[in-house]
PDB file of C-alpha atoms in Angstrom:
ATOM      1  CA  UNK A 128      67.466 172.569 147.986  1.00 60.00           C
ATOM      2  CA  UNK A 129      70.619 170.900 149.289  1.00 86.00           C
ATOM      3  CA  UNK A 130      72.932 169.510 146.654  1.00 95.00           C
ATOM      4  CA  UNK A 131      72.086 165.978 145.588  1.00 98.00           C
ATOM      5  CA  UNK A 132      74.200 163.151 144.255  1.00 98.00           C
ATOM      6  CA  UNK A 133      72.132 161.454 141.563  1.00 98.00           C
ATOM      7  CA  UNK A 134      73.517 157.990 140.823  1.00 99.00           C
ATOM      8  CA  UNK A 135      72.290 156.547 137.529  1.00 99.00           C
ATOM      9  CA  UNK A 136      73.025 153.065 136.232  1.00 98.00           C
ATOM     10  CA  UNK A 137      72.236 152.049 132.659  1.00 98.00           C
ATOM     11  CA  UNK A 138      71.015 148.592 133.604  1.00 98.00           C
ATOM     12  CA  UNK A 139      71.453 146.383 130.568  1.00 98.00           C
ATOM     13  CA  UNK A 140      72.917 143.209 129.108  1.00 97.00           C
ATOM     14  CA  UNK A 141      76.564 142.212 129.225  1.00 97.00           C
ATOM     15  CA  UNK A 142      79.043 144.056 126.973  1.00 95.00           C
ATOM     16  CA  UNK A 143      76.657 145.803 124.590  1.00 92.00           C
ATOM     17  CA  UNK A 144      79.606 147.584 122.974  1.00 92.00           C
ATOM     18  CA  UNK A 145      80.233 144.365 121.020  1.00 91.00           C
ATOM     19  CA  UNK A 146      77.576 144.591 118.303  1.00 84.00           C
ATOM     20  CA  UNK A 147      78.091 140.932 117.360  1.00 84.00           C
ATOM     21  CA  UNK A 148      77.385 139.742 120.889  1.00 85.00           C
ATOM     22  CA  UNK A 149      74.159 138.040 121.869  1.00 87.00           C
ATOM     23  CA  UNK A 150      72.112 138.904 124.930  1.00 94.00           C
ATOM     24  CA  UNK A 151      73.191 137.662 128.361  1.00 97.00           C
ATOM     25  CA  UNK A 152      72.558 139.182 131.798  1.00 98.00           C
ATOM     26  CA  UNK A 153      75.171 137.657 134.074  1.00 98.00           C
ATOM     27  CA  UNK A 154      76.106 141.131 135.312  1.00 98.00           C
ATOM     28  CA  UNK A 155      72.968 141.067 137.465  1.00 98.00           C
ATOM     29  CA  UNK A 156      74.917 138.818 139.883  1.00 98.00           C
ATOM     30  CA  UNK A 157      77.422 141.635 140.491  1.00 98.00           C
ATOM     31  CA  UNK A 158      74.978 144.457 141.215  1.00 98.00           C
ATOM     32  CA  UNK A 159      74.294 143.899 144.947  1.00 98.00           C
ATOM     33  CA  UNK A 160      77.826 145.051 145.760  1.00 98.00           C
ATOM     34  CA  UNK A 161      77.181 148.431 144.133  1.00 98.00           C
ATOM     35  CA  UNK A 162      73.723 148.815 145.670  1.00 98.00           C
ATOM     36  CA  UNK A 163      75.108 148.064 149.115  1.00 98.00           C
ATOM     37  CA  UNK A 164      77.965 150.530 148.640  1.00 98.00           C
ATOM     38  CA  UNK A 165      75.411 153.229 147.826  1.00 98.00           C
ATOM     39  CA  UNK A 166      73.422 152.315 150.939  1.00 98.00           C
ATOM     40  CA  UNK A 167      76.534 152.595 153.094  1.00 98.00           C
ATOM     41  CA  UNK A 168      76.817 156.255 152.116  1.00 98.00           C
ATOM     42  CA  UNK A 169      73.074 156.913 152.261  1.00 98.00           C
ATOM     43  CA  UNK A 170      72.843 157.380 148.488  1.00 98.00           C
ATOM     44  CA  UNK A 171      69.884 156.202 146.392  1.00 98.00           C
ATOM     45  CA  UNK A 172      70.828 154.781 142.979  1.00 99.00           C
ATOM     46  CA  UNK A 173      68.412 154.914 140.058  1.00 99.00           C
ATOM     47  CA  UNK A 174      68.592 151.666 138.102  1.00 99.00           C
ATOM     48  CA  UNK A 175      67.524 152.676 134.576  1.00 99.00           C
ATOM     49  CA  UNK A 176      66.437 149.259 133.408  1.00 99.00           C
ATOM     50  CA  UNK A 177      66.015 147.826 129.921  1.00 98.00           C
ATOM     51  CA  UNK A 178      64.013 144.898 128.576  1.00 98.00           C
ATOM     52  CA  UNK A 179      66.321 141.965 129.260  1.00 98.00           C
ATOM     53  CA  UNK A 180      67.209 143.090 132.792  1.00 98.00           C
ATOM     54  CA  UNK A 181      63.566 143.795 133.602  1.00 98.00           C
ATOM     55  CA  UNK A 182      62.865 140.182 132.703  1.00 98.00           C
ATOM     56  CA  UNK A 183      65.809 138.715 134.626  1.00 98.00           C
ATOM     57  CA  UNK A 184      64.173 137.116 137.682  1.00 98.00           C
ATOM     58  CA  UNK A 185      67.366 137.429 139.717  1.00 98.00           C
ATOM     59  CA  UNK A 186      67.462 141.188 139.149  1.00 98.00           C
ATOM     60  CA  UNK A 187      63.793 141.648 140.011  1.00 98.00           C
ATOM     61  CA  UNK A 188      63.993 139.483 143.134  1.00 98.00           C
ATOM     62  CA  UNK A 189      66.908 141.498 144.503  1.00 98.00           C
ATOM     63  CA  UNK A 190      65.880 145.005 143.426  1.00 98.00           C
ATOM     64  CA  UNK A 191      62.137 144.945 144.064  1.00 98.00           C
ATOM     65  CA  UNK A 192      62.474 144.910 147.880  1.00 98.00           C
ATOM     66  CA  UNK A 193      65.095 147.658 147.614  1.00 98.00           C
ATOM     67  CA  UNK A 194      62.747 149.754 145.481  1.00 98.00           C
ATOM     68  CA  UNK A 195      59.841 149.066 147.843  1.00 98.00           C
ATOM     69  CA  UNK A 196      61.961 150.230 150.789  1.00 98.00           C
ATOM     70  CA  UNK A 197      63.043 153.433 149.035  1.00 98.00           C
ATOM     71  CA  UNK A 198      66.682 152.324 148.911  1.00 98.00           C
ATOM     72  CA  UNK A 199      66.777 152.624 145.131  1.00 98.00           C
ATOM     73  CA  UNK A 200      64.604 153.703 142.221  1.00 98.00           C
ATOM     74  CA  UNK A 201      63.736 151.620 139.187  1.00 99.00           C
ATOM     75  CA  UNK A 202      63.543 153.643 135.974  1.00 99.00           C
ATOM     76  CA  UNK A 203      63.446 152.911 132.254  1.00 99.00           C
ATOM     77  CA  UNK A 204      66.314 152.535 129.766  1.00 98.00           C
ATOM     78  CA  UNK A 205      65.144 151.485 126.309  1.00 98.00           C
ATOM     79  CA  UNK A 206      67.351 149.629 123.827  1.00 98.00           C
ATOM     80  CA  UNK A 207      65.293 149.699 120.643  1.00 98.00           C
ATOM     81  CA  UNK A 208      67.135 146.766 119.034  1.00 96.00           C
ATOM     82  CA  UNK A 209      66.167 144.327 121.766  1.00 95.00           C
ATOM     83  CA  UNK A 210      62.835 145.722 122.928  1.00 98.00           C
ATOM     84  CA  UNK A 211      59.589 144.208 121.618  1.00 98.00           C
ATOM     85  CA  UNK A 212      57.642 144.447 119.482  1.00 98.00           C
ATOM     86  CA  UNK A 213      59.935 143.960 116.496  1.00 97.00           C
ATOM     87  CA  UNK A 214      59.518 146.056 113.360  1.00 98.00           C
ATOM     88  CA  UNK A 215      61.475 145.906 110.091  1.00 96.00           C
ATOM     89  CA  UNK A 216      64.151 148.580 109.795  1.00 97.00           C
ATOM     90  CA  UNK A 217      66.523 149.288 106.930  1.00 96.00           C
ATOM     91  CA  UNK A 218      70.080 148.144 107.628  1.00 97.00           C
ATOM     92  CA  UNK A 219      72.736 150.546 106.368  1.00 97.00           C
ATOM     93  CA  UNK A 220      75.361 150.207 109.116  1.00 97.00           C
ATOM     94  CA  UNK A 221      76.450 147.510 111.546  1.00 95.00           C
ATOM     95  CA  UNK A 222      75.338 149.681 114.465  1.00 95.00           C
ATOM     96  CA  UNK A 223      72.363 149.160 116.746  1.00 96.00           C
ATOM     97  CA  UNK A 224      69.118 151.013 116.174  1.00 97.00           C
ATOM     98  CA  UNK A 225      68.023 154.207 117.877  1.00 98.00           C
ATOM     99  CA  UNK A 226      64.403 154.318 118.954  1.00 98.00           C
ATOM    100  CA  UNK A 227      64.084 157.534 116.932  1.00 98.00           C
ATOM    101  CA  UNK A 228      64.683 155.555 113.719  1.00 98.00           C
ATOM    102  CA  UNK A 229      61.178 154.068 113.992  1.00 98.00           C
ATOM    103  CA  UNK A 230      57.791 155.601 113.236  1.00 98.00           C
ATOM    104  CA  UNK A 231      56.008 157.316 116.089  1.00 98.00           C
ATOM    105  CA  UNK A 232      53.480 154.507 116.478  1.00 98.00           C
ATOM    106  CA  UNK A 233      56.298 151.927 116.554  1.00 98.00           C
ATOM    107  CA  UNK A 234      58.160 154.002 119.139  1.00 98.00           C
ATOM    108  CA  UNK A 235      55.011 154.136 121.273  1.00 98.00           C
ATOM    109  CA  UNK A 236      54.586 150.361 121.061  1.00 98.00           C
ATOM    110  CA  UNK A 237      58.130 149.735 122.261  1.00 98.00           C
ATOM    111  CA  UNK A 238      57.844 152.253 125.090  1.00 98.00           C
ATOM    112  CA  UNK A 239      54.545 150.752 126.235  1.00 98.00           C
ATOM    113  CA  UNK A 240      55.918 147.206 126.176  1.00 98.00           C
ATOM    114  CA  UNK A 241      58.818 148.072 128.460  1.00 98.00           C
ATOM    115  CA  UNK A 242      56.796 150.401 130.686  1.00 98.00           C
ATOM    116  CA  UNK A 243      54.120 147.753 131.226  1.00 98.00           C
ATOM    117  CA  UNK A 244      56.731 145.080 131.978  1.00 98.00           C
ATOM    118  CA  UNK A 245      58.573 147.280 134.490  1.00 98.00           C
ATOM    119  CA  UNK A 246      55.386 148.329 136.277  1.00 98.00           C
ATOM    120  CA  UNK A 247      54.134 144.755 136.380  1.00 98.00           C
ATOM    121  CA  UNK A 248      57.381 143.167 137.594  1.00 98.00           C
ATOM    122  CA  UNK A 249      58.193 145.826 140.191  1.00 98.00           C
ATOM    123  CA  UNK A 250      54.572 146.667 141.101  1.00 98.00           C
ATOM    124  CA  UNK A 251      55.459 150.365 141.173  1.00 98.00           C
ATOM    125  CA  UNK A 252      55.130 153.443 138.991  1.00 98.00           C
ATOM    126  CA  UNK A 253      58.016 154.070 136.569  1.00 98.00           C
ATOM    127  CA  UNK A 254      58.636 157.788 136.140  1.00 98.00           C
ATOM    128  CA  UNK A 255      62.354 158.213 135.287  1.00 98.00           C
ATOM    129  CA  UNK A 256      63.972 157.524 131.931  1.00 98.00           C
ATOM    130  CA  UNK A 257      67.177 157.511 129.913  1.00 98.00           C
ATOM    131  CA  UNK A 258      67.192 156.698 126.224  1.00 98.00           C
ATOM    132  CA  UNK A 259      69.390 154.067 124.633  1.00 98.00           C
ATOM    133  CA  UNK A 260      72.480 155.543 122.983  1.00 98.00           C
ATOM    134  CA  UNK A 261      71.506 159.013 124.352  1.00 98.00           C
ATOM    135  CA  UNK A 262      69.034 159.637 121.498  1.00 98.00           C
ATOM    136  CA  UNK A 263      65.994 161.926 121.808  1.00 98.00           C
ATOM    137  CA  UNK A 264      63.704 163.800 119.465  1.00 98.00           C
ATOM    138  CA  UNK A 265      60.465 165.745 119.862  1.00 98.00           C
ATOM    139  CA  UNK A 266      58.330 162.664 119.232  1.00 98.00           C
ATOM    140  CA  UNK A 267      60.149 160.714 121.927  1.00 98.00           C
ATOM    141  CA  UNK A 268      59.779 163.548 124.427  1.00 98.00           C
ATOM    142  CA  UNK A 269      56.042 163.843 123.706  1.00 98.00           C
ATOM    143  CA  UNK A 270      55.534 160.102 124.171  1.00 98.00           C
ATOM    144  CA  UNK A 271      57.290 160.195 127.554  1.00 98.00           C
ATOM    145  CA  UNK A 272      55.218 163.160 128.706  1.00 98.00           C
ATOM    146  CA  UNK A 273      51.976 161.487 127.604  1.00 98.00           C
ATOM    147  CA  UNK A 274      52.828 158.448 129.735  1.00 98.00           C
ATOM    148  CA  UNK A 275      53.436 160.435 132.878  1.00 97.00           C
ATOM    149  CA  UNK A 276      57.211 160.344 133.065  1.00 98.00           C
ATOM    150  CA  UNK A 277      58.517 162.998 135.439  1.00 98.00           C
ATOM    151  CA  UNK A 278      62.210 163.077 134.563  1.00 98.00           C
ATOM    152  CA  UNK A 279      64.574 162.241 131.721  1.00 98.00           C
ATOM    153  CA  UNK A 280      68.388 162.165 131.912  1.00 98.00           C
ATOM    154  CA  UNK A 281      69.379 161.489 128.292  1.00 98.00           C
ATOM    155  CA  UNK A 282      71.032 164.843 127.543  1.00 98.00           C
ATOM    156  CA  UNK A 283      74.840 165.022 127.553  1.00 98.00           C
ATOM    157  CA  UNK A 284      75.712 168.749 127.404  1.00 97.00           C
ATOM    158  CA  UNK A 285      78.594 169.792 125.134  1.00 96.00           C
ATOM    159  CA  UNK A 286      78.473 166.397 123.386  1.00 97.00           C
ATOM    160  CA  UNK A 287      77.301 165.581 119.867  1.00 98.00           C
ATOM    161  CA  UNK A 288      76.477 162.022 118.832  1.00 98.00           C
ATOM    162  CA  UNK A 289      75.892 162.905 115.177  1.00 97.00           C
ATOM    163  CA  UNK A 290      78.905 160.827 114.183  1.00 97.00           C
ATOM    164  CA  UNK A 291      77.373 157.761 115.863  1.00 97.00           C
ATOM    165  CA  UNK A 292      74.972 156.427 113.260  1.00 98.00           C
ATOM    166  CA  UNK A 293      71.975 154.226 113.842  1.00 98.00           C
ATOM    167  CA  UNK A 294      71.099 151.021 112.004  1.00 97.00           C
ATOM    168  CA  UNK A 295      69.448 152.871 109.128  1.00 98.00           C
ATOM    169  CA  UNK A 296      72.237 155.440 108.971  1.00 97.00           C
ATOM    170  CA  UNK A 297      70.614 158.370 110.771  1.00 97.00           C
ATOM    171  CA  UNK A 298      72.867 160.414 113.080  1.00 98.00           C
ATOM    172  CA  UNK A 299      72.585 160.505 116.826  1.00 98.00           C
ATOM    173  CA  UNK A 300      71.442 163.531 118.835  1.00 98.00           C
ATOM    174  CA  UNK A 301      73.442 166.750 119.063  1.00 98.00           C
ATOM    175  CA  UNK A 302      73.602 168.171 122.586  1.00 98.00           C
ATOM    176  CA  UNK A 303      76.605 170.432 121.985  1.00 96.00           C
ATOM    177  CA  UNK A 304      74.531 173.551 122.771  1.00 96.00           C
ATOM    178  CA  UNK A 305      72.396 172.041 125.545  1.00 96.00           C
ATOM    179  CA  UNK A 306      72.197 173.549 129.013  1.00 96.00           C
ATOM    180  CA  UNK A 307      74.163 172.003 131.880  1.00 96.00           C
ATOM    181  CA  UNK A 308      71.329 172.580 134.361  1.00 95.00           C
ATOM    182  CA  UNK A 309      67.769 171.151 134.567  1.00 97.00           C
ATOM    183  CA  UNK A 310      65.028 172.460 132.283  1.00 96.00           C
ATOM    184  CA  UNK A 311      61.515 171.436 131.307  1.00 96.00           C
ATOM    185  CA  UNK A 312      61.051 169.391 128.148  1.00 97.00           C
ATOM    186  CA  UNK A 313      57.272 169.544 128.593  1.00 96.00           C
ATOM    187  CA  UNK A 314      55.138 170.774 131.482  1.00 95.00           C
ATOM    188  CA  UNK A 315      55.791 168.277 134.278  1.00 95.00           C
ATOM    189  CA  UNK A 316      58.679 166.536 132.469  1.00 98.00           C
ATOM    190  CA  UNK A 317      62.117 167.640 133.650  1.00 98.00           C
ATOM    191  CA  UNK A 318      65.382 167.137 131.790  1.00 98.00           C
ATOM    192  CA  UNK A 319      68.293 166.586 134.196  1.00 98.00           C
ATOM    193  CA  UNK A 320      71.465 166.595 132.077  1.00 98.00           C
ATOM    194  CA  UNK A 321      74.486 164.440 132.736  1.00 98.00           C
ATOM    195  CA  UNK A 322      77.237 166.214 134.722  1.00 98.00           C
ATOM    196  CA  UNK A 323      79.926 167.137 132.178  1.00 97.00           C
ATOM    197  CA  UNK A 324      82.224 170.113 132.728  1.00 95.00           C
ATOM    198  CA  UNK A 325      85.362 171.559 131.127  1.00 89.00           C
ATOM    199  CA  UNK A 326      88.415 170.925 133.304  1.00 85.00           C
ATOM    200  CA  UNK A 327      92.175 171.592 133.086  1.00 66.00           C
ATOM    201  CA  UNK A 328      93.886 169.094 135.348  1.00 68.00           C
ATOM    202  CA  UNK A 329      96.778 166.686 135.478  1.00 55.00           C
ATOM    203  CA  UNK A 330      95.424 163.514 137.091  1.00 53.00           C
ATOM    204  CA  UNK A 331      98.488 161.893 138.644  1.00 58.00           C
ATOM    205  CA  UNK A 332      96.535 158.774 139.613  1.00 57.00           C
ATOM    206  CA  UNK A 333      95.738 158.202 135.918  1.00 55.00           C
ATOM    207  CA  UNK A 334      99.435 157.864 135.036  1.00 49.00           C
ATOM    208  CA  UNK A 335     100.416 154.212 134.697  1.00 61.00           C
ATOM    209  CA  UNK A 336     102.615 154.203 131.583  1.00 62.00           C
ATOM    210  CA  UNK A 337     104.909 156.802 129.936  1.00 65.00           C
ATOM    211  CA  UNK A 338     102.336 157.781 127.297  1.00 62.00           C
ATOM    212  CA  UNK A 339      99.883 158.632 130.100  1.00 58.00           C
ATOM    213  CA  UNK A 340     102.138 161.541 131.093  1.00 55.00           C
ATOM    214  CA  UNK A 341     101.726 163.079 127.646  1.00 62.00           C
ATOM    215  CA  UNK A 342      97.976 162.483 127.681  1.00 61.00           C
ATOM    216  CA  UNK A 343      97.543 164.133 131.073  1.00 48.00           C
ATOM    217  CA  UNK A 344      99.852 166.989 130.083  1.00 59.00           C
ATOM    218  CA  UNK A 345      97.659 167.671 127.067  1.00 60.00           C
ATOM    219  CA  UNK A 346      94.561 167.657 129.259  1.00 62.00           C
ATOM    220  CA  UNK A 347      96.200 170.105 131.666  1.00 55.00           C
ATOM    221  CA  UNK A 348      97.089 172.543 128.890  1.00 55.00           C
ATOM    222  CA  UNK A 349      94.174 172.159 126.491  1.00 61.00           C
ATOM    223  CA  UNK A 350      91.463 170.971 128.871  1.00 61.00           C
ATOM    224  CA  UNK A 351      88.903 168.216 128.411  1.00 84.00           C
ATOM    225  CA  UNK A 352      85.223 167.523 128.935  1.00 91.00           C
ATOM    226  CA  UNK A 353      85.112 165.580 132.189  1.00 94.00           C
ATOM    227  CA  UNK A 354      82.132 163.324 132.938  1.00 96.00           C
ATOM    228  CA  UNK A 355      81.191 162.201 136.434  1.00 97.00           C
ATOM    229  CA  UNK A 356      81.695 158.697 135.166  1.00 97.00           C
ATOM    230  CA  UNK A 357      84.554 156.232 135.699  1.00 96.00           C
ATOM    231  CA  UNK A 358      86.053 154.949 132.475  1.00 88.00           C
ATOM    232  CA  UNK A 359      89.092 152.902 131.470  1.00 81.00           C
ATOM    233  CA  UNK A 360      91.899 153.474 134.011  1.00 82.00           C
ATOM    234  CA  UNK A 361      89.518 155.527 136.190  1.00 87.00           C
ATOM    235  CA  UNK A 362      90.914 158.439 138.144  1.00 89.00           C
ATOM    236  CA  UNK A 363      89.490 159.260 141.558  1.00 93.00           C
ATOM    237  CA  UNK A 364      91.154 162.673 141.511  1.00 92.00           C
ATOM    238  CA  UNK A 365      89.428 163.603 138.233  1.00 92.00           C
ATOM    239  CA  UNK A 366      86.004 162.635 139.573  1.00 96.00           C
ATOM    240  CA  UNK A 367      86.447 164.199 142.995  1.00 95.00           C
ATOM    241  CA  UNK A 368      87.825 167.421 141.497  1.00 94.00           C
ATOM    242  CA  UNK A 369      84.730 167.627 139.321  1.00 95.00           C
ATOM    243  CA  UNK A 370      82.556 167.128 142.407  1.00 96.00           C
ATOM    244  CA  UNK A 371      84.377 169.973 144.147  1.00 95.00           C
ATOM    245  CA  UNK A 372      83.800 172.231 141.130  1.00 93.00           C
ATOM    246  CA  UNK A 373      80.077 171.458 141.167  1.00 95.00           C
ATOM    247  CA  UNK A 374      79.936 171.961 144.938  1.00 94.00           C
ATOM    248  CA  UNK A 375      81.337 175.483 144.618  1.00 92.00           C
ATOM    249  CA  UNK A 376      78.733 176.508 142.034  1.00 90.00           C
ATOM    250  CA  UNK A 377      75.003 177.018 142.310  1.00 78.00           C
ATOM    251  CA  UNK A 378      74.265 173.591 140.819  1.00 89.00           C
ATOM    252  CA  UNK A 379      71.535 171.595 142.545  1.00 94.00           C
ATOM    253  CA  UNK A 380      73.090 168.217 141.806  1.00 98.00           C
ATOM    254  CA  UNK A 381      75.914 166.137 140.419  1.00 98.00           C
ATOM    255  CA  UNK A 382      75.000 163.107 138.313  1.00 98.00           C
ATOM    256  CA  UNK A 383      77.183 160.008 138.430  1.00 98.00           C
ATOM    257  CA  UNK A 384      76.646 157.308 135.812  1.00 98.00           C
ATOM    258  CA  UNK A 385      77.884 153.831 135.025  1.00 98.00           C
ATOM    259  CA  UNK A 386      76.660 150.783 133.108  1.00 98.00           C
ATOM    260  CA  UNK A 387      75.598 147.726 135.073  1.00 98.00           C
ATOM    261  CA  UNK A 388      77.828 145.546 132.897  1.00 98.00           C
ATOM    262  CA  UNK A 389      80.855 147.647 133.870  1.00 98.00           C
ATOM    263  CA  UNK A 390      80.488 146.269 137.403  1.00 98.00           C
ATOM    264  CA  UNK A 391      81.263 142.728 136.203  1.00 98.00           C
ATOM    265  CA  UNK A 392      84.724 141.434 135.216  1.00 98.00           C
ATOM    266  CA  UNK A 393      84.697 141.147 131.432  1.00 96.00           C
ATOM    267  CA  UNK A 394      81.291 142.809 131.161  1.00 97.00           C
ATOM    268  CA  UNK A 395      82.746 145.741 129.231  1.00 97.00           C
ATOM    269  CA  UNK A 396      85.910 146.676 127.339  1.00 96.00           C
ATOM    270  CA  UNK A 397      86.902 149.056 130.145  1.00 95.00           C
ATOM    271  CA  UNK A 398      87.015 146.522 132.986  1.00 97.00           C
ATOM    272  CA  UNK A 399      88.157 143.170 131.612  1.00 96.00           C
ATOM    273  CA  UNK A 400      89.145 141.328 134.807  1.00 97.00           C
ATOM    274  CA  UNK A 401      88.770 141.187 138.568  1.00 98.00           C
ATOM    275  CA  UNK A 402      91.732 143.459 139.258  1.00 97.00           C
ATOM    276  CA  UNK A 403      90.234 146.211 137.092  1.00 96.00           C
ATOM    277  CA  UNK A 404      86.930 145.842 138.943  1.00 97.00           C
ATOM    278  CA  UNK A 405      88.669 146.167 142.304  1.00 97.00           C
ATOM    279  CA  UNK A 406      90.391 149.328 141.094  1.00 96.00           C
ATOM    280  CA  UNK A 407      87.045 150.640 139.843  1.00 97.00           C
ATOM    281  CA  UNK A 408      85.465 150.104 143.265  1.00 98.00           C
ATOM    282  CA  UNK A 409      88.319 151.905 144.976  1.00 97.00           C
ATOM    283  CA  UNK A 410      87.693 154.893 142.710  1.00 97.00           C
ATOM    284  CA  UNK A 411      83.921 154.787 143.257  1.00 98.00           C
ATOM    285  CA  UNK A 412      84.331 154.441 147.026  1.00 98.00           C
ATOM    286  CA  UNK A 413      86.663 157.440 147.110  1.00 97.00           C
ATOM    287  CA  UNK A 414      84.289 159.461 144.932  1.00 98.00           C
ATOM    288  CA  UNK A 415      81.307 158.683 147.143  1.00 98.00           C
ATOM    289  CA  UNK A 416      83.298 159.463 150.287  1.00 98.00           C
ATOM    290  CA  UNK A 417      84.252 162.897 148.947  1.00 98.00           C
ATOM    291  CA  UNK A 418      80.663 163.540 147.837  1.00 98.00           C
ATOM    292  CA  UNK A 419      79.436 162.777 151.358  1.00 98.00           C
ATOM    293  CA  UNK A 420      82.127 164.999 152.887  1.00 97.00           C
ATOM    294  CA  UNK A 421      81.123 167.858 150.565  1.00 96.00           C
ATOM    295  CA  UNK A 422      77.539 167.562 151.795  1.00 96.00           C
ATOM    296  CA  UNK A 423      75.915 165.908 148.789  1.00 97.00           C
ATOM    297  CA  UNK A 424      72.788 163.991 149.787  1.00 98.00           C
ATOM    298  CA  UNK A 425      71.389 160.918 148.076  1.00 98.00           C
ATOM    299  CA  UNK A 426      68.174 161.115 146.065  1.00 98.00           C
ATOM    300  CA  UNK A 427      66.455 159.164 143.319  1.00 98.00           C
ATOM    301  CA  UNK A 428      65.734 160.826 139.998  1.00 98.00           C
ATOM    302  CA  UNK A 429      61.968 161.136 140.450  1.00 98.00           C
ATOM    303  CA  UNK A 430      62.241 162.596 143.951  1.00 98.00           C
ATOM    304  CA  UNK A 431      64.756 165.136 142.665  1.00 98.00           C
ATOM    305  CA  UNK A 432      62.401 166.207 139.879  1.00 97.00           C
ATOM    306  CA  UNK A 433      59.431 166.424 142.240  1.00 96.00           C
ATOM    307  CA  UNK A 434      61.429 168.594 144.647  1.00 95.00           C
ATOM    308  CA  UNK A 435      62.575 170.758 141.739  1.00 94.00           C
ATOM    309  CA  UNK A 436      58.999 171.374 140.611  1.00 94.00           C
ATOM    310  CA  UNK A 437      57.783 171.797 144.174  1.00 90.00           C
ATOM    311  CA  UNK A 438      60.320 174.538 144.786  1.00 84.00           C
ATOM    312  CA  UNK A 439      58.860 176.331 141.781  1.00 75.00           C
ATOM    313  CA  UNK A 440      55.319 175.858 143.051  1.00 67.00           C
ATOM    314  CA  UNK A 441      54.234 173.731 140.084  1.00 50.00           C
ATOM    315  CA  UNK A 442      51.729 170.918 140.332  1.00 44.00           C
ATOM    316  CA  UNK A 443      53.003 167.564 139.063  1.00 44.00           C
ATOM    317  CA  UNK A 444      50.059 166.475 136.959  1.00 52.00           C
ATOM    318  CA  UNK A 445      52.282 164.070 135.027  1.00 50.00           C
ATOM    319  CA  UNK A 446      53.476 162.482 138.263  1.00 46.00           C
ATOM    320  CA  UNK A 447      49.937 162.008 139.492  1.00 50.00           C
ATOM    321  CA  UNK A 448      48.990 160.409 136.190  1.00 53.00           C
ATOM    322  CA  UNK A 449      51.940 158.007 136.406  1.00 52.00           C
ATOM    323  CA  UNK A 450      51.162 156.983 139.968  1.00 46.00           C
ATOM    324  CA  UNK A 451      47.517 156.395 139.104  1.00 51.00           C
ATOM    325  CA  UNK A 452      48.603 154.191 136.222  1.00 49.00           C
ATOM    326  CA  UNK A 453      51.003 152.285 138.461  1.00 46.00           C
ATOM    327  CA  UNK A 454      48.421 151.722 141.171  1.00 43.00           C
ATOM    328  CA  UNK A 455      45.953 150.439 138.608  1.00 47.00           C
ATOM    329  CA  UNK A 456      48.344 147.620 137.625  1.00 42.00           C
TER     330      UNK A 456
END
């Protein structure tokens, strides 16, 4: 298999980091620019879509033809706090609920509601998934496998979310010992972890103020866990260096991620205005250009998983089940 660039977008409401904020989906107006940038490089983004974006007519009208043409993939991203049906849940913190805080039958009801809505609105099977707030447990995995999902990308290797509590006070998932490379969660259900690697670099293009010199010096000496994800004051050199590291190893892919709301001015804390968005796009453009130069090819999440299983000579019974379900809609 040639190396793939897997582009994943958590496609959700505006600025969900503000727990007091209501639900709005104006960021959908800013997504064509990103989709078209991906197309320019021949990359295929996977839009991991939650309830409110699935039901935004503007999003569906733009993305459905793209999905039909194979220019993108529509997957699932479930935010338990805003996904019907509603169930009572104890409130211990001011944080939003993990799906894993609910009973198994309640989890199944929420998954089915979003899955049915996505398949109905996009008239296509939905076989890729990322959980809200990166949370998984064995019940969640079993429910995904039962519904014919082919691939999940919720695991963040080397990271623990135990300090990030849910609404009822339970801790998030601990992936500190998880593998960096794909592995089966269940027969026919592949886990494709987020690309996170240990790096020791001084990113000159991340230096904007005097204190940035100290921060980058510390990262050079002590190292840091680098995600293939642009964040506040994004650094193209950090992302492209990570791509080069992955390219030199026997890794089948590199996974880029971003939130849909981060593509809108003021849609996130990291990119508050138009100038920060323009800087973000310069970094993304540079990252994609280097990926293309290194020989990374574009692929959606489901196609990657199907190729992975095919190379191992395994029959995708779960995929067949999902496609049958989608065609029956």
